[in-house]
Coordinates of C-alpha atoms in Angstrom, one line a residue:
X1 CA 13.3 3.4 19.2
X2 CA 15.0 0.0 19.6
X3 CA 13.9 -3.1 21.5
X4 CA 16.3 -2.3 24.3
X5 CA 14.7 1.1 24.7
X6 CA 11.3 -0.5 25.1
X7 CA 11.9 -0.9 28.8
X8 CA 10.6 0.9 31.9
X9 CA 7.0 1.7 32.3
X10 CA 5.9 0.2 28.9
X11 CA 8.0 -3.0 29.1
X12 CA 4.9 -5.1 29.9
X13 CA 3.2 -3.6 26.8
X14 CA 6.1 -4.4 24.6
X15 CA 6.4 -8.0 25.9
X16 CA 2.6 -8.5 25.5
X17 CA 2.7 -7.6 21.8
X18 CA 5.7 -9.8 21.1
X19 CA 4.1 -12.7 23.2
X20 CA 1.0 -12.5 21.1
X21 CA 3.0 -12.5 17.8
X22 CA 5.2 -15.4 18.9
X23 CA 2.2 -17.6 19.7
X24 CA 0.7 -16.9 16.3
X25 CA 4.1 -17.6 14.6
X26 CA 4.2 -21.0 16.3
X27 CA 0.7 -21.8 15.1
X28 CA 1.6 -20.7 11.5
X29 CA 4.8 -22.8 11.7
X30 CA 3.0 -25.9 12.9
X31 CA 0.1 -25.8 10.5
X32 CA 1.7 -24.3 7.3
X33 CA 5.2 -25.9 7.5
X34 CA 5.2 -29.0 9.8
X35 CA 1.9 -30.7 9.0
X36 CA 2.4 -30.5 5.2
X37 CA 5.8 -32.3 5.6
X38 CA 4.0 -35.2 7.3
X39 CA 1.4 -35.5 4.5
X40 CA -1.3 -33.6 6.5
X41 CA -1.6 -30.6 4.2
X42 CA -5.4 -31.2 4.0
X43 CA -5.7 -30.7 7.7
X44 CA -4.0 -27.3 7.4
X45 CA -6.1 -26.2 4.5
X46 CA -9.4 -27.3 6.1
X47 CA -8.7 -25.4 9.3
X48 CA -7.1 -22.3 7.7
X49 CA -10.3 -20.1 7.5
X50 CA -11.3 -20.9 11.1
X51 CA -7.8 -20.3 12.4
X52 CA -7.6 -16.9 10.6
X53 CA -10.9 -15.8 12.1
X54 CA -9.7 -16.8 15.6
X55 CA -6.5 -14.9 15.1
X56 CA -8.4 -11.8 14.0
X57 CA -10.7 -12.0 17.0
X58 CA -7.8 -12.4 19.4
X59 CA -6.1 -9.4 17.8
X60 CA -9.3 -7.4 18.0
X61 CA -9.4 -8.0 21.8
X62 CA -5.7 -7.2 22.2
X63 CA -6.1 -3.9 20.3
X64 CA -9.1 -2.8 22.3
X65 CA -7.4 -3.7 25.5
X66 CA -4.1 -1.9 24.7
X67 CA -5.4 1.0 22.7
X68 CA -2.7 3.2 21.3
X69 CA -1.3 2.2 18.0
X70 CA -2.7 -1.3 18.1
X71 CA -6.1 -0.1 17.1
X72 CA -4.5 1.7 14.1
X73 CA -2.7 -1.5 13.3
X74 CA -6.0 -3.4 13.2
X75 CA -7.6 -0.7 11.0
X76 CA -4.5 -0.8 8.7
X77 CA -4.7 -4.6 8.5
X78 CA -8.4 -4.5 7.6
X79 CA -7.5 -2.5 4.5
X80 CA -4.7 -4.8 3.3
X81 CA -6.8 -6.9 1.0
X82 CA -3.7 -7.3 -1.1
X83 CA -1.8 -9.4 1.4
X84 CA -4.2 -10.6 4.0
X85 CA -7.0 -13.2 3.6
X86 CA -10.7 -12.0 3.8
X87 CA -11.2 -13.9 7.1
X88 CA -8.8 -11.4 8.8
X89 CA -9.8 -8.2 6.9
X90 CA -13.6 -8.8 7.5
X91 CA -13.2 -9.4 11.2
X92 CA -11.1 -6.3 11.7
X93 CA -13.2 -4.1 9.4
X94 CA -15.3 -2.8 12.3
X95 CA -12.5 -2.1 14.7
X96 CA -12.9 1.4 16.0
X97 CA -11.3 3.6 18.6
X98 CA -13.0 1.7 21.4
X99 CA -11.1 3.4 24.3
X100 CA -12.3 5.3 27.3
X101 CA -11.8 9.1 27.5
X102 CA -8.8 10.5 29.3
X103 CA -9.8 12.2 32.6
X104 CA -10.2 15.9 32.0
X105 CA -7.5 17.1 34.5
X106 CA -4.9 15.2 32.5
X107 CA -6.1 16.7 29.3
X108 CA -6.0 20.2 30.8
X109 CA -2.5 19.7 32.2
X110 CA -1.1 18.6 28.8
X111 CA -2.9 21.4 26.9
X112 CA -1.7 24.1 29.4
X113 CA 1.9 22.7 29.2
X114 CA 1.8 22.9 25.4
X115 CA 0.1 26.4 25.2
X116 CA 2.2 27.8 28.1
X117 CA -0.7 29.3 30.1
X118 CA -3.8 28.3 32.0
X119 CA -6.7 27.2 29.8
X120 CA -8.9 30.0 31.4
X121 CA -6.6 32.6 29.7
X122 CA -6.7 30.8 26.4
X123 CA -10.4 30.0 26.2
X124 CA -13.3 31.7 27.9
X125 CA -15.0 28.3 28.1
X126 CA -13.6 24.7 27.8
X127 CA -16.1 21.8 27.8
X128 CA -14.8 19.1 30.2
X129 CA -17.0 16.5 28.4
X130 CA -15.2 15.3 25.2
X131 CA -16.9 15.3 21.9
X132 CA -14.9 12.3 20.8
X133 CA -12.3 10.1 22.4
X134 CA -9.9 8.1 20.2
X135 CA -6.7 6.0 20.7
X136 CA -4.4 8.9 19.9
X137 CA -6.3 11.9 21.2
X138 CA -9.6 13.4 22.1
X139 CA -11.7 16.5 21.1
X140 CA -13.3 19.1 23.3
X141 CA -15.5 22.1 22.4
X142 CA -14.3 25.5 23.6
X143 CA -14.8 29.3 23.0
X144 CA -11.9 31.6 22.2
X145 CA -11.0 34.5 24.4
X146 CA -12.3 37.9 23.3
X147 CA -8.8 38.9 22.1
X148 CA -8.3 35.8 20.0
X149 CA -11.9 36.0 18.7
X150 CA -11.3 39.6 17.5
X151 CA -8.0 38.6 15.8
X152 CA -9.3 35.5 14.1
X153 CA -13.0 36.3 13.5
X154 CA -13.9 33.0 15.2
X155 CA -15.7 32.3 18.4
X156 CA -16.7 28.6 18.8
X157 CA -13.9 26.2 18.3
X158 CA -12.9 22.6 18.9
X159 CA -9.7 21.7 20.6
X160 CA -7.9 18.4 19.7
X161 CA -5.6 17.2 22.5
X162 CA -3.2 14.2 22.3
X163 CA -3.6 11.5 24.9
X164 CA -0.8 12.0 27.6
X165 CA 2.2 9.8 27.0
X166 CA 1.0 8.7 23.5
X167 CA 4.5 9.5 22.0
X168 CA 6.1 6.9 24.2
X169 CA 3.3 4.4 23.5
X170 CA 3.7 4.8 19.8
X171 CA 7.4 4.4 20.0
X172 CA 7.1 1.2 22.0
X173 CA 4.4 -0.2 19.6
X174 CA 6.6 0.6 16.5
X175 CA 9.6 -1.0 18.2
X176 CA 7.6 -4.2 18.7
X177 CA 6.2 -4.1 15.2
X178 CA 9.6 -3.7 13.7
X179 CA 10.8 -6.7 15.6
X180 CA 7.8 -8.8 14.4
X181 CA 8.5 -7.7 10.8
X182 CA 12.1 -9.0 11.1
X183 CA 10.7 -12.3 12.3
X184 CA 8.4 -12.4 9.3
X185 CA 11.4 -12.1 6.9
X186 CA 12.6 -15.5 8.2
X187 CA 9.3 -17.2 7.3
X188 CA 9.6 -18.0 3.6
X189 CA 5.9 -18.4 2.8
X190 CA 5.4 -14.8 4.1
X191 CA 8.7 -13.3 2.9
X192 CA 8.1 -14.4 -0.7
X193 CA 4.8 -12.5 -0.8
X194 CA 5.2 -9.6 1.6
X195 CA 7.9 -7.1 2.3
X196 CA 7.0 -6.9 6.0
X197 CA 9.6 -4.3 7.1
X198 CA 8.5 -2.0 4.3
X199 CA 4.9 -2.4 5.4
X200 CA 5.8 -1.5 8.9
X201 CA 7.8 1.6 7.8
X202 CA 4.8 2.8 5.7
X203 CA 2.6 2.4 8.7
X204 CA 5.1 4.2 10.9
X205 CA 5.2 7.2 8.6
X206 CA 1.4 7.5 8.6
X207 CA 1.2 7.0 12.4
X208 CA 3.9 9.6 13.2
X209 CA 2.2 12.1 10.9
X210 CA -1.2 11.5 12.7
X211 CA 0.3 12.4 16.1
X212 CA 1.9 15.6 14.7
X213 CA -0.9 18.1 14.8
X214 CA 1.2 20.7 13.1
X215 CA 1.3 18.4 10.1
X216 CA -2.4 17.9 10.2
X217 CA -2.9 21.7 10.4
X218 CA -0.8 22.2 7.3
X219 CA -2.7 19.6 5.4
X220 CA -6.0 21.3 6.4
X221 CA -4.7 24.6 5.1
X222 CA -3.6 23.1 1.8
X223 CA -7.0 21.4 1.4
X224 CA -8.8 24.7 2.1
X225 CA -6.6 26.4 -0.5
X226 CA -7.4 23.7 -3.1
X227 CA -11.1 24.3 -2.7
X228 CA -11.0 28.1 -1.9
X229 CA -13.0 28.9 -5.1
X230 CA -15.4 26.0 -4.8
X231 CA -18.6 26.7 -2.9
X232 CA -19.4 23.0 -2.7
X233 CA -16.6 22.3 -0.2
X234 CA -15.6 23.8 3.2
X235 CA -12.9 22.9 5.8
X236 CA -12.2 24.3 9.3
X237 CA -10.0 27.3 9.8
X238 CA -6.8 26.7 11.9
X239 CA -6.2 29.0 14.9
X240 CA -2.4 28.9 14.6
X241 CA -1.7 30.9 17.7
X242 CA -3.4 28.1 19.8
X243 CA -1.9 25.2 17.9
X244 CA 1.2 23.1 18.7
X245 CA 2.4 19.6 17.9
X246 CA 0.1 18.2 20.6
X247 CA -2.8 20.6 20.6
X248 CA -4.9 21.7 17.6
X249 CA -7.4 24.5 17.8
X250 CA -9.8 25.0 14.8
X251 CA -13.1 26.4 14.0
X252 CA -16.2 24.4 15.0
X253 CA -17.8 23.3 11.7
X254 CA -20.2 20.7 13.2
X255 CA -23.2 20.1 11.1
X256 CA -25.3 17.2 9.8
X257 CA -23.4 13.9 9.5
X258 CA -23.3 12.8 5.9
X259 CA -24.9 9.4 6.7
X260 CA -27.8 10.9 8.7
X261 CA -30.3 10.6 5.9
X262 CA -33.3 11.5 8.2
X263 CA -31.6 14.8 9.2
X264 CA -30.7 15.5 5.6
X265 CA -34.3 15.0 4.4
X266 CA -35.6 17.1 7.4
X267 CA -33.3 19.9 6.1
X268 CA -34.8 19.6 2.6
X269 CA -31.6 17.9 1.2
X270 CA -31.8 15.0 -1.2
X271 CA -29.4 12.2 0.0
X272 CA -28.8 11.1 -3.6
X273 CA -27.7 14.6 -4.5
X274 CA -25.3 14.5 -1.6
X275 CA -23.9 11.2 -3.0
X276 CA -23.4 12.7 -6.4
X277 CA -21.7 15.8 -5.0
X278 CA -19.5 13.8 -2.6
X279 CA -18.3 11.6 -5.4
X280 CA -17.5 14.6 -7.6
X281 CA -15.6 16.2 -4.8
X282 CA -13.6 13.1 -4.0
X283 CA -12.6 12.5 -7.7
X284 CA -11.7 16.2 -8.0
X285 CA -9.2 15.6 -5.1
X286 CA -7.8 12.6 -7.0
X287 CA -7.6 13.9 -10.6
X288 CA -7.5 17.6 -10.2
X289 CA -5.7 18.5 -6.9
X290 CA -3.9 15.2 -6.5
X291 CA -4.2 15.6 -2.7
X292 CA -6.9 13.3 -1.2
X293 CA -8.6 13.0 2.1
X294 CA -7.8 9.3 2.8
X295 CA -10.2 8.8 5.7
X296 CA -13.6 10.1 4.5
X297 CA -15.8 8.1 6.9
X298 CA -19.1 9.5 8.2
X299 CA -17.6 11.1 11.3
X300 CA -15.3 13.2 9.1
X301 CA -17.8 14.6 6.7
X302 CA -20.6 17.1 7.5
X303 CA -23.3 18.4 5.2
X304 CA -23.9 22.0 6.0
X305 CA -27.2 23.5 4.7
X306 CA -26.9 26.9 2.9
X307 CA -29.6 29.4 2.1
X308 CA -31.4 28.5 -1.1
X309 CA -30.6 32.0 -2.6
X310 CA -27.0 31.0 -2.9
X311 CA -27.6 27.7 -4.6
X312 CA -27.1 29.2 -8.0
X313 CA -23.7 30.4 -7.0
X314 CA -22.7 26.9 -6.0
X315 CA -22.1 25.8 -9.6
X316 CA -25.7 24.9 -10.6
X317 CA -26.2 21.2 -11.0
X318 CA -22.7 20.4 -9.7
X319 CA -23.5 21.8 -6.3
X320 CA -27.0 20.4 -6.3
X321 CA -28.1 23.6 -4.4
X322 CA -28.8 24.0 -0.7
X323 CA -25.7 22.4 0.9
X324 CA -22.0 22.1 1.0
X325 CA -19.7 19.4 2.2
X326 CA -17.4 20.1 5.1
X327 CA -14.4 17.9 5.7
X328 CA -12.6 17.5 9.0
X329 CA -9.6 15.5 10.4
X330 CA -6.7 15.8 7.9
X331 CA -4.3 13.5 9.7
X332 CA -4.4 10.9 6.9
X333 CA -3.9 12.4 3.4
X334 CA -2.8 10.7 0.1
X335 CA -0.6 12.3 -2.5
X336 CA -1.1 11.3 -6.1
X337 CA 2.5 11.2 -7.4
X338 CA 3.5 11.6 -11.0
X339 CA 4.5 7.9 -11.0
X340 CA 1.1 6.9 -9.7
X341 CA -0.7 9.2 -12.1
X342 CA 1.2 7.6 -15.0
X343 CA 0.4 4.1 -13.7
X344 CA -3.3 5.0 -13.5
X345 CA -3.2 6.2 -17.1
X346 CA -1.6 2.9 -18.2
X347 CA -4.2 1.0 -16.2
X348 CA -7.1 2.9 -17.8
X349 CA -5.8 2.4 -21.3
X350 CA -5.3 -1.4 -20.6
X351 CA -8.8 -1.7 -19.2
X352 CA -10.3 0.1 -22.2
X353 CA -8.3 -2.2 -24.6
X354 CA -9.0 -5.3 -22.4
X355 CA -5.2 -5.8 -22.4
X356 CA -4.2 -8.2 -19.6
X357 CA -0.5 -7.7 -20.2
X358 CA -1.0 -3.9 -20.1
X359 CA -2.7 -4.2 -16.8
X360 CA 0.2 -6.2 -15.4
X361 CA 2.6 -3.6 -16.8
X362 CA 0.5 -0.9 -15.0
X363 CA 0.7 -2.8 -11.8
X364 CA 4.5 -2.9 -12.1
X365 CA 4.6 0.8 -12.9
X366 CA 2.7 1.6 -9.8
X367 CA 4.8 -0.7 -7.7
X368 CA 2.1 -3.2 -6.8
X369 CA 3.9 -6.3 -7.9
X370 CA 7.2 -7.3 -6.2
X371 CA 10.1 -8.2 -8.5
X372 CA 9.7 -11.9 -7.6
X373 CA 6.1 -12.0 -9.1
X374 CA 5.4 -14.6 -11.7
X375 CA 2.8 -12.8 -13.7
X376 CA 1.8 -15.5 -16.2
X377 CA -1.1 -16.8 -14.0
X378 CA -2.2 -13.2 -13.4
X379 CA -2.3 -12.4 -17.1
X380 CA -4.3 -15.6 -17.8
X381 CA -6.8 -14.7 -15.0
X382 CA -7.2 -11.2 -16.4
X383 CA -7.7 -12.5 -19.9
X384 CA -10.5 -14.8 -18.5
X385 CA -12.0 -11.8 -16.7
X386 CA -12.1 -9.7 -19.9
X387 CA -13.4 -12.6 -21.9
X388 CA -16.3 -13.2 -19.5
X389 CA -17.2 -9.7 -18.3
X390 CA -15.4 -7.3 -20.6
X391 CA -17.5 -4.9 -22.6
X392 CA -20.6 -5.4 -20.5
X393 CA -22.4 -2.3 -19.3
X394 CA -23.4 -2.0 -15.7
X395 CA -27.0 -2.8 -16.6
X396 CA -25.8 -6.1 -18.2
X397 CA -23.5 -6.9 -15.2
X398 CA -26.5 -6.5 -12.9
X399 CA -28.2 -9.4 -14.7
X400 CA -25.3 -11.8 -14.2
X401 CA -25.9 -14.5 -11.7
X402 CA -24.4 -13.3 -8.4
X403 CA -23.1 -16.8 -7.8
X404 CA -20.9 -16.5 -10.9
X405 CA -19.5 -13.3 -9.6
X406 CA -18.8 -14.9 -6.2
X407 CA -17.1 -18.0 -7.7
X408 CA -14.9 -15.9 -10.0
X409 CA -14.1 -13.4 -7.2
X410 CA -13.0 -16.2 -4.8
X411 CA -10.8 -17.9 -7.4
X412 CA -9.3 -14.6 -8.6
X413 CA -8.8 -13.4 -5.0
X414 CA -7.0 -16.6 -4.0
X415 CA -4.7 -16.3 -7.0
X416 CA -3.9 -12.6 -6.3
X417 CA -3.1 -13.4 -2.6
X418 CA -0.6 -16.0 -3.8
X419 CA 1.3 -13.4 -5.7
X420 CA 4.1 -11.3 -4.1
X421 CA 1.8 -8.3 -4.3
X422 CA 1.5 -5.4 -2.0
X423 CA 0.2 -1.8 -2.4
X424 CA 2.5 1.2 -2.0
X425 CA 1.3 3.6 0.8
X426 CA 0.0 6.2 -1.6
X427 CA -2.0 3.6 -3.6
X428 CA -3.3 2.0 -0.5
X429 CA -4.6 5.3 0.9
X430 CA -6.1 6.2 -2.5
X431 CA -7.9 2.8 -2.7
X432 CA -9.1 3.4 0.9
X433 CA -10.5 6.8 0.0
X434 CA -12.3 5.5 -3.1
X435 CA -13.6 2.4 -1.2
X436 CA -15.1 4.6 1.6
X437 CA -16.5 7.0 -1.0
X438 CA -18.2 4.2 -2.9
X439 CA -19.6 2.7 0.4
X440 CA -20.9 6.1 1.6
X441 CA -22.5 7.0 -1.7
X442 CA -24.2 3.6 -2.0
X443 CA -25.6 4.1 1.5
X444 CA -27.0 7.5 0.5
X445 CA -28.3 6.3 -2.9
X446 CA -28.6 2.5 -3.5
X447 CA -28.5 3.0 -7.3
X448 CA -25.2 4.9 -7.1
X449 CA -22.3 3.4 -9.2
X450 CA -18.8 4.7 -8.4
X451 CA -17.5 3.8 -11.9
X452 CA -20.1 6.0 -13.6
X453 CA -18.9 8.8 -11.3
X454 CA -15.3 8.2 -12.2
X455 CA -15.8 7.9 -16.0
X456 CA -15.6 11.6 -16.9
X457 CA -12.5 12.0 -14.8
X458 CA -10.8 9.0 -16.4
X459 CA -11.7 10.3 -19.8
X460 CA -10.2 13.7 -18.9
X461 CA -7.0 12.0 -17.6
X462 CA -6.6 10.2 -21.0
X463 CA -7.3 13.4 -22.9
X464 CA -4.8 15.4 -20.9
X465 CA -2.1 12.8 -21.5
X466 CA -2.9 12.4 -25.2
X467 CA -0.8 15.4 -26.1
X468 CA 2.2 14.0 -24.4
X469 CA 1.6 10.6 -25.9
X470 CA 1.4 12.0 -29.5
X471 CA 4.5 14.1 -28.9
X472 CA 6.4 11.0 -27.8
X473 CA 5.2 9.0 -30.8
X474 CA 6.2 11.9 -33.2
X475 CA 9.7 12.1 -31.7
X476 CA 10.1 8.3 -32.1
X477 CA 8.9 8.5 -35.7
X478 CA 11.4 11.3 -36.5
X479 CA 14.2 9.3 -34.9
X480 CA 13.3 6.2 -36.9
X481 CA 13.1 8.3 -40.1
X482 CA 16.5 9.8 -39.5
X483 CA 18.0 6.4 -39.0
X484 CA 16.4 5.1 -42.2
X485 CA 17.7 8.1 -44.1
X486 CA 21.3 7.5 -42.9
X487 CA 21.1 3.7 -43.5
X488 CA 22.0 3.6 -47.3
X489 CA 25.1 5.7 -46.8
X490 CA 26.3 3.6 -43.8
X491 CA 25.9 0.4 -45.9
X492 CA 27.7 1.9 -48.8
X493 CA 30.6 2.9 -46.5
X494 CA 30.9 -0.6 -45.1
X495 CA 30.9 -2.2 -48.6
X496 CA 33.6 0.3 -49.8
X497 CA 35.8 -0.6 -46.7
X498 CA 35.4 -4.3 -47.5
X499 CA 36.4 -3.8 -51.1
X500 CA 39.5 -1.8 -50.1
X501 CA 40.5 -4.5 -47.6
X502 CA 40.2 -2.0 -44.7
X503 CA 37.8 -4.2 -42.6
X504 CA 39.4 -6.3 -40.0
X505 CA 37.9 -8.5 -37.3
X506 CA 39.3 -9.0 -33.8
X507 CA 39.0 -12.7 -33.0
X508 CA 41.3 -12.8 -30.0
X509 CA 38.4 -12.9 -27.5
X510 CA 36.7 -15.7 -29.5
X511 CA 40.0 -17.7 -29.5
X512 CA 40.4 -17.3 -25.8
X513 CA 36.9 -18.5 -25.2
X514 CA 37.4 -21.5 -27.4
X515 CA 40.6 -22.4 -25.6
X516 CA 38.8 -22.1 -22.3
X517 CA 36.0 -24.3 -23.5
X518 CA 38.5 -26.9 -24.8
X519 CA 40.2 -26.9 -21.4
X520 CA 36.9 -27.4 -19.6
X521 CA 36.1 -30.3 -21.9
X522 CA 39.4 -32.0 -21.1
X523 CA 38.9 -31.6 -17.4
X524 CA 35.4 -33.0 -17.6
X525 CA 36.6 -36.0 -19.6
X526 CA 39.4 -36.6 -17.1
X527 CA 36.9 -36.4 -14.2
X528 CA 34.6 -38.9 -15.8
X529 CA 37.5 -41.3 -16.4
X530 CA 38.8 -40.9 -12.8
X531 CA 35.3 -41.7 -11.4
X532 CA 35.0 -44.8 -13.7
X533 CA 38.4 -46.2 -12.8
X534 CA 37.9 -45.5 -9.1
X535 CA 34.5 -47.2 -9.0
X536 CA 35.7 -50.1 -11.1
X537 CA 38.8 -50.6 -9.0
X538 CA 36.8 -50.6 -5.8
X539 CA 34.5 -53.2 -7.3
X540 CA 37.4 -55.5 -8.4
X541 CA 39.5 -55.3 -5.3
X542 CA 37.7 -58.3 -3.8
X543 CA 37.4 -60.7 -6.7
X544 CA 40.6 -59.6 -8.6
X545 CA 42.9 -57.8 -6.2
X546 CA 45.8 -57.1 -8.6
X547 CA 43.6 -55.5 -11.3
X548 CA 41.5 -53.6 -8.7
X549 CA 44.5 -52.2 -6.9
X550 CA 46.1 -51.2 -10.3
X551 CA 42.9 -49.4 -11.4
X552 CA 42.8 -47.5 -8.1
X553 CA 46.4 -46.4 -8.5
X554 CA 46.1 -45.5 -12.1
X555 CA 42.9 -43.4 -11.4
X556 CA 45.3 -40.9 -9.9
X557 CA 46.4 -39.9 -13.4
X558 CA 43.0 -38.7 -14.7
X559 CA 42.4 -37.0 -11.3
X560 CA 45.6 -35.0 -11.8
X561 CA 44.4 -34.2 -15.3
X562 CA 41.0 -33.0 -14.0
X563 CA 42.7 -30.8 -11.5
X564 CA 45.4 -29.2 -13.7
X565 CA 44.7 -29.7 -17.4
X566 CA 42.9 -27.0 -19.3
X567 CA 43.8 -24.2 -16.9
X568 CA 43.9 -20.9 -18.7
X569 CA 47.4 -20.1 -19.9
X570 CA 48.6 -16.5 -19.8
X571 CA 48.7 -14.8 -23.2

């Protein structure tokens, strides 16, 4: 959708977004560009943190007021630690879908239009009170008709219905964001660090997938298939006959929220065991299935108690017995591509070897560093990081003065934010998933350490890749050996040809280049002589007119020489 298309009923929304952005651009221009030119850089630096916080608060208010895609923009911005200062990301971290529910008659009308029949024929019961209301849609409980229940083996379901008109709202919001991104390309301090149009396009892809419930349904099916033989994990079943792009019907798998520790203990489930199992399952998604639930917040993960008699079938200590993890909401999924997997392997090897240059190389492989990045400062910072904290176990790190961590983190973070660095969409979603996993597990078990949980998977990744690495090294060694074997014969052939007088050298290109350089030298000399005579003549016109005028006229000769001498002659 173009800016011209953002007219009609949503024109005010489009203008409001652009008006907000333009005011913020004026503030950035004044404080970051104008004041430093008048020697007031200190004023801009002293007020920067406060200005960033005010911007984040104003955007928070705008997002809550407009709803739609703006809330998703705020959530997206809160995760962009690579390109945004902490004053912004921290303020937007808690931004949720703070929007009122759509009146039930509107939801019913949309669902009936999508399903092609009255809801009374589709469901024997449809709860008018939504379970959850979000910026893009809302969820209602329902009960399938007897015929559908017989066909699917399901009874209780949840129905996810898009907010009416959300397609148009998303199109208008994306049109406004694309225009803002084009503005940002003209701000050098931003354009040197961030590819704003690419960021917006990444966000657009994710957003359009989120409002396509058929895409979410396919992702849910794929996730179920990945864990079909794993009793630790469950996912809802899709009722395909009652699912369209705007309506999603799936089995009701509601259970204990993963962060409800009181309910977990009441059910006889140890929260620390849940933390261990959750981390294992998330890392299985990353390293085994390479298809990751990128939004594992507490509302999307349930802990379902299972009879203790089946605990042994759950994989012994891996399953921890007595429960399984049930995932919902598959609108945001991350793919671990071959390129990303290779980059992670390079990164792991570099961390193990404390190789700062290797870490930078891994960042380039993954696509984190833009081509304009000057990596010298980053390599020095990583070297300092390894020198200070490298080789320490987690027990040793826990005894380090927290202020030292804070100081180093601030200095390192400022340096990283100055780099032209941004995370590709797949890497960003992966980091989001790992971050949410770490936070959730730490809440369930304060002693939990995400790196301890990741270690066996990292070791397996290196072990799986070692065969390929050894094969590559063997092939390179064979190639080198073959070249070495052929080298004596090639040297002998060259010596024989020299002795026989059969070796000739083509120097024509060298001669042409020397002629060209000689011509350039003549023209430079003529130019210098012309400038000297012209300046000298101008200075002598007043005290010695004859000599001054003569020099001015004679200066024409070296000028002609500078213009025409040394031009390349055809050969």
